[in-house]
mmCIF file of C-alpha atoms in Angstrom:
data_model
loop_
_atom_site.group_PDB
_atom_site.id
_atom_site.type_symbol
_atom_site.label_atom_id
_atom_site.label_comp_id
_atom_site.label_asym_id
_atom_site.label_seq_id
_atom_site.Cartn_x
_atom_site.Cartn_y
_atom_site.Cartn_z
ATOM 1 C CA MET A 1 12.162 10.915 9.140
ATOM 2 C CA ARG A 2 10.066 10.152 12.210
ATOM 3 C CA ILE A 3 6.263 10.177 12.387
ATOM 4 C CA ARG A 4 5.115 12.341 14.996
ATOM 5 C CA PRO A 5 1.993 14.447 16.611
ATOM 6 C CA ALA A 6 2.373 17.985 14.956
ATOM 7 C CA THR A 7 3.184 20.623 17.619
ATOM 8 C CA PRO A 8 1.543 24.129 17.139
ATOM 9 C CA GLY A 9 4.913 25.649 15.672
ATOM 10 C CA ASP A 10 4.666 23.380 13.162
ATOM 11 C CA LEU A 11 1.381 24.630 11.461
ATOM 12 C CA PRO A 12 2.941 27.617 9.478
ATOM 13 C CA SER A 13 5.684 24.640 8.019
ATOM 14 C CA LEU A 14 2.496 22.579 7.539
ATOM 15 C CA GLN A 15 1.364 25.474 5.246
ATOM 16 C CA ASP A 16 4.728 25.531 3.292
ATOM 17 C CA VAL A 17 4.379 21.993 2.806
ATOM 18 C CA GLU A 18 1.130 22.204 1.013
ATOM 19 C CA ARG A 19 1.662 24.890 -1.024
ATOM 20 C CA ALA A 20 5.371 23.042 -2.557
ATOM 21 C CA ALA A 21 3.277 19.958 -2.965
ATOM 22 C CA GLY A 22 1.240 21.624 -4.821
ATOM 23 C CA ALA A 23 3.248 23.198 -7.158
ATOM 24 C CA PRO A 24 3.641 20.097 -9.669
ATOM 25 C CA PHE A 25 0.118 19.614 -10.293
ATOM 26 C CA ARG A 26 0.576 23.144 -12.529
ATOM 27 C CA ASP A 27 2.698 20.662 -14.838
ATOM 28 C CA LEU A 28 -0.605 18.655 -14.908
ATOM 29 C CA GLY A 29 -2.324 21.743 -16.267
ATOM 30 C CA MET A 30 -4.002 22.104 -13.016
ATOM 31 C CA PRO A 31 -2.949 25.795 -12.016
ATOM 32 C CA GLU A 32 -6.269 26.149 -9.565
ATOM 33 C CA ILE A 33 -5.123 23.415 -7.837
ATOM 34 C CA ALA A 34 -1.376 24.223 -7.495
ATOM 35 C CA ASP A 35 -2.431 27.857 -6.815
ATOM 36 C CA ASP A 36 -4.932 26.530 -4.112
ATOM 37 C CA ASP A 37 -4.472 27.981 -0.348
ATOM 38 C CA PRO A 38 -3.416 25.617 1.809
ATOM 39 C CA PRO A 39 -5.493 24.648 5.017
ATOM 40 C CA ALA A 40 -5.663 27.908 7.579
ATOM 41 C CA LEU A 41 -3.822 27.652 10.431
ATOM 42 C CA ASP A 42 -7.412 27.283 12.788
ATOM 43 C CA VAL A 43 -8.182 24.897 11.017
ATOM 44 C CA LEU A 44 -4.916 23.052 11.376
ATOM 45 C CA GLU A 45 -5.195 23.665 15.027
ATOM 46 C CA ARG A 46 -8.580 21.919 14.871
ATOM 47 C CA TYR A 47 -6.686 19.001 13.770
ATOM 48 C CA ARG A 48 -3.970 19.331 15.708
ATOM 49 C CA LYS A 49 -6.035 19.446 19.135
ATOM 50 C CA SER A 50 -8.227 16.353 18.196
ATOM 51 C CA GLY A 51 -5.262 14.406 17.781
ATOM 52 C CA ARG A 52 -5.062 13.586 13.970
ATOM 53 C CA CYS A 53 -2.745 15.684 12.802
ATOM 54 C CA TRP A 54 1.057 13.951 12.146
ATOM 55 C CA VAL A 55 4.064 14.903 10.414
ATOM 56 C CA ALA A 56 6.920 13.246 9.183
ATOM 57 C CA ALA A 57 9.556 15.065 10.352
ATOM 58 C CA ASP A 58 13.552 15.003 9.247
ATOM 59 C CA GLU A 59 15.648 13.063 11.680
ATOM 60 C CA GLY A 60 18.120 16.099 12.152
ATOM 61 C CA ASP A 61 16.530 18.834 12.539
ATOM 62 C CA GLY A 62 12.629 17.687 13.505
ATOM 63 C CA ARG A 63 11.567 20.178 10.897
ATOM 64 C CA PRO A 64 7.769 18.845 9.301
ATOM 65 C CA LEU A 65 8.919 17.427 5.603
ATOM 66 C CA ALA A 66 5.034 15.686 5.362
ATOM 67 C CA TYR A 67 1.441 15.598 7.001
ATOM 68 C CA LEU A 68 -1.504 14.007 7.343
ATOM 69 C CA ILE A 69 -5.042 15.562 8.367
ATOM 70 C CA ALA A 70 -7.569 13.500 9.187
ATOM 71 C CA GLU A 71 -11.270 12.854 11.297
ATOM 72 C CA PRO A 72 -13.922 9.865 11.774
ATOM 73 C CA VAL A 73 -16.497 9.972 8.734
ATOM 74 C CA ASP A 74 -19.115 7.430 8.698
ATOM 75 C CA GLY A 75 -16.929 4.737 11.104
ATOM 76 C CA ALA A 76 -14.208 5.380 9.394
ATOM 77 C CA LEU A 77 -10.716 7.388 9.520
ATOM 78 C CA HIS A 78 -11.450 10.323 6.473
ATOM 79 C CA VAL A 79 -7.733 11.554 5.452
ATOM 80 C CA GLU A 80 -8.546 14.529 4.658
ATOM 81 C CA GLN A 81 -4.951 15.805 3.471
ATOM 82 C CA VAL A 82 -1.610 13.844 2.761
ATOM 83 C CA SER A 83 1.142 16.175 1.534
ATOM 84 C CA VAL A 84 4.493 15.645 1.134
ATOM 85 C CA HIS A 85 6.680 18.199 -0.017
ATOM 86 C CA PRO A 86 8.552 17.894 -3.465
ATOM 87 C CA ASP A 87 12.363 17.947 -1.914
ATOM 88 C CA ALA A 88 11.299 15.237 0.216
ATOM 89 C CA ALA A 89 9.319 13.007 -2.283
ATOM 90 C CA ARG A 90 10.143 9.293 -2.572
ATOM 91 C CA ARG A 91 11.275 8.435 0.312
ATOM 92 C CA GLY A 92 7.979 6.835 1.903
ATOM 93 C CA MET A 93 6.523 9.708 3.935
ATOM 94 C CA GLY A 94 3.115 9.846 2.542
ATOM 95 C CA ARG A 95 2.985 5.593 3.122
ATOM 96 C CA ALA A 96 4.629 6.111 6.601
ATOM 97 C CA LEU A 97 1.876 8.579 7.176
ATOM 98 C CA LEU A 98 -0.994 6.523 5.765
ATOM 99 C CA ALA A 99 0.875 3.432 8.013
ATOM 100 C CA HIS A 100 0.550 5.339 11.217
ATOM 101 C CA ALA A 101 -3.003 6.749 10.205
ATOM 102 C CA ALA A 102 -4.147 3.513 9.522
ATOM 103 C CA HIS A 103 -2.793 2.198 12.946
ATOM 104 C CA ARG A 104 -4.510 4.747 14.883
ATOM 105 C CA ALA A 105 -7.668 3.829 13.088
ATOM 106 C CA ARG A 106 -7.487 0.138 14.240
ATOM 107 C CA GLU A 107 -6.469 1.612 17.981
ATOM 108 C CA GLU A 108 -9.585 3.880 17.859
ATOM 109 C CA GLY A 109 -11.711 0.968 16.339
ATOM 110 C CA LEU A 110 -11.922 2.452 13.126
ATOM 111 C CA PRO A 111 -12.220 -0.433 10.279
ATOM 112 C CA ALA A 112 -10.814 1.412 7.760
ATOM 113 C CA LEU A 113 -9.193 4.933 6.004
ATOM 114 C CA THR A 114 -11.074 6.361 3.370
ATOM 115 C CA LEU A 115 -9.950 9.472 0.931
ATOM 116 C CA THR A 116 -11.245 11.332 -1.998
ATOM 117 C CA THR A 117 -8.650 11.938 -4.756
ATOM 118 C CA PHE A 118 -7.697 12.861 -8.358
ATOM 119 C CA THR A 119 -8.142 9.462 -10.590
ATOM 120 C CA GLU A 120 -5.541 10.820 -13.138
ATOM 121 C CA VAL A 121 -2.581 12.337 -11.164
ATOM 122 C CA PRO A 122 0.311 9.906 -10.904
ATOM 123 C CA TRP A 123 1.018 10.370 -7.496
ATOM 124 C CA ASN A 124 -3.155 10.395 -6.278
ATOM 125 C CA ALA A 125 -5.549 7.542 -6.924
ATOM 126 C CA PRO A 126 -2.706 4.734 -9.222
ATOM 127 C CA TYR A 127 -0.481 5.614 -5.874
ATOM 128 C CA TYR A 128 -3.103 4.933 -3.427
ATOM 129 C CA ALA A 129 -4.357 2.101 -5.281
ATOM 130 C CA ARG A 130 -0.812 0.546 -5.400
ATOM 131 C CA LEU A 131 -0.928 0.787 -1.626
ATOM 132 C CA GLY A 132 -3.935 -1.048 -1.625
ATOM 133 C CA PHE A 133 -6.612 1.297 -1.573
ATOM 134 C CA ARG A 134 -9.795 0.467 -4.057
ATOM 135 C CA THR A 135 -12.350 2.914 -5.442
ATOM 136 C CA LEU A 136 -15.555 2.862 -4.139
ATOM 137 C CA THR A 137 -18.676 2.593 -5.949
ATOM 138 C CA GLU A 138 -21.684 4.884 -6.106
ATOM 139 C CA PRO A 139 -23.393 2.894 -3.813
ATOM 140 C CA GLU A 140 -20.719 2.183 -1.542
ATOM 141 C CA LEU A 141 -20.670 6.588 -0.560
ATOM 142 C CA THR A 142 -21.933 6.620 2.928
ATOM 143 C CA PRO A 143 -23.724 9.967 3.791
ATOM 144 C CA GLY A 144 -20.547 11.680 5.207
ATOM 145 C CA LEU A 145 -18.194 10.772 1.558
ATOM 146 C CA ARG A 146 -21.063 12.187 -0.287
ATOM 147 C CA ARG A 147 -20.830 15.511 1.873
ATOM 148 C CA ILE A 148 -17.802 15.640 1.456
ATOM 149 C CA ARG A 149 -17.559 15.559 -2.291
ATOM 150 C CA ALA A 150 -20.034 17.975 -2.770
ATOM 151 C CA GLU A 151 -18.031 20.694 -0.604
ATOM 152 C CA GLU A 152 -15.417 19.357 -3.359
ATOM 153 C CA SER A 153 -17.611 20.037 -5.901
ATOM 154 C CA ALA A 154 -18.433 23.606 -5.061
ATOM 155 C CA HIS A 155 -14.974 24.334 -4.635
ATOM 156 C CA GLY A 156 -14.059 23.398 -8.350
ATOM 157 C CA LEU A 157 -12.536 20.051 -7.727
ATOM 158 C CA ASP A 158 -14.471 18.171 -10.082
ATOM 159 C CA HIS A 159 -13.355 19.774 -13.188
ATOM 160 C CA TRP A 160 -10.917 16.911 -12.752
ATOM 161 C CA PRO A 161 -12.035 13.366 -12.581
ATOM 162 C CA ARG A 162 -12.539 12.049 -8.690
ATOM 163 C CA VAL A 163 -13.022 9.403 -6.881
ATOM 164 C CA CYS A 164 -13.731 8.084 -3.026
ATOM 165 C CA MET A 165 -11.299 5.252 -1.740
ATOM 166 C CA ARG A 166 -11.117 2.495 0.687
ATOM 167 C CA LEU A 167 -8.162 0.889 2.400
ATOM 168 C CA GLU A 168 -9.546 -1.683 5.330
ATOM 169 C CA ALA A 169 -7.157 -0.839 8.147
ATOM 170 C CA ALA A 170 -6.656 -4.390 9.096
ATOM 171 C CA GLY A 171 -5.288 -4.873 5.548
ATOM 172 C CA ALA A 172 -3.163 -1.951 5.523
ATOM 173 C CA ASP A 173 0.070 -4.701 5.928
ATOM 174 C CA GLY A 174 1.395 -3.633 2.753
ATOM 175 C CA LEU A 175 2.494 -0.280 4.748
ATOM 176 C CA PRO A 176 5.389 0.245 6.780
ATOM 177 C CA ALA A 177 4.798 0.045 10.556
ATOM 178 C CA PRO A 178 4.092 3.320 12.183
ATOM 179 C CA GLY A 179 6.779 5.681 13.260
ATOM 180 C CA GLY A 180 9.334 4.467 10.205
#
């Protein structure tokens, strides 16, 4: 696996990764999540052009097996989405992408990664907690995180419990080095 910036030609593959990564939600009684559309190509292109769309690519053919998109929100790098194709799960790709994002955050002078996630999905909040993310309390939510949560609620994601989480970028030492 190699972490690299997404190319324009990768973007349709990222949609395929997202669709496949959503399928396991069906087994948890979350068919709305499983059936949710992936980010549109123009949305992915916006992240790519801003330099905040990375893929974990197959060493052999360079095909994206996982991806992460992020943007600065209130002084932290907010992970908008990180998805791993189920065929490539449990190989450390999500962890490597998060490590890469933490490294980039530090380079940009951003002290932390933030994200929003489902609390009761094993590969969501419990996974991020094992990586060192902590759940933010209501008073700790920044205006940008409150806006994101309101958008998620309007999209129907609050049907299941969700939280905002944060990882200090300097404290991301438990994650592998970027690129591997």
